[in-house]
Amino acid sequence: MDSTASTSLASLWDQVSGTQPDPDLWVVIATLVAALAVIVPPGVWRVSRNTITIAHEGGHGLVALLTGRSLSGIRLHSDTSGLTVSRGKPTGLGMILTAAAGYTAPPLLGLGGAALLGAGRITLLLWLATALLVAMLVMIRNAYGMLTVVLTGGLFVMVSWLAGPQVQAAFAYAVVWFLLLGGVRPAFELQAKRRRGGARDSDADQLSRLTHVPAGVWLFLFHAVSLCSLLGGAHWLLPL
């Protein structure tokens, strides 16, 4: 019995840690087009942006924990806004890194995902994403947020366990393209809101108060991270 269990675990680990063949170029291009199709149209973006919000607030929460802060909870709202509450010193490097992690998390996750796909680690990417969503679910503090994370995590579980290699590859590439491309748009939206006099308590404004560096500089940083991540990710995803 123990030998059978050990063999099964070893086989599972080999499957997760092993490499899978790259999909055909047309699949990579098709997933790129699919990602653009749910990012560019405003009506569709209002729905798909919820996934970017999960990554955004998850970034705040993860960095809060990594810097020694206490994570109180995460809320996701139907208007695609979110709130991550952590406790600890209200100033200092930990708070700065936590505040900076939101807008930079989606593109950086996309960049990391592109690196895994470039190395042929499709299954590992899907399992890591599922694990992060499960960990985030523990910290969700409202019903809408819980529903959003459960549905997203459930989709990853279904693809990881039930879909064939080709479907897994297409899904993984679509997710990574979505994070890379979808990570670019929120910074431009924030910039537009600030020009109209809104969003004066945004992450950029909080960082400005924490560091005495103008919010515009932090906006530039958000743009730089997202655009550089997109370029780097495309280098790994497109076999050029």
Tab-separated table of C-alpha atoms in Angstrom, residues 82 158 180 233:
chain	number	residue	atom	x	y	z
A	82	GLY	CA	-10.777	45.786	-4.289
A	158	MET	CA	-10.931	21.612	-14.163
A	180	LEU	CA	0.599	40.614	-19.569
A	233	GLY	CA	6.855	37.975	-21.770
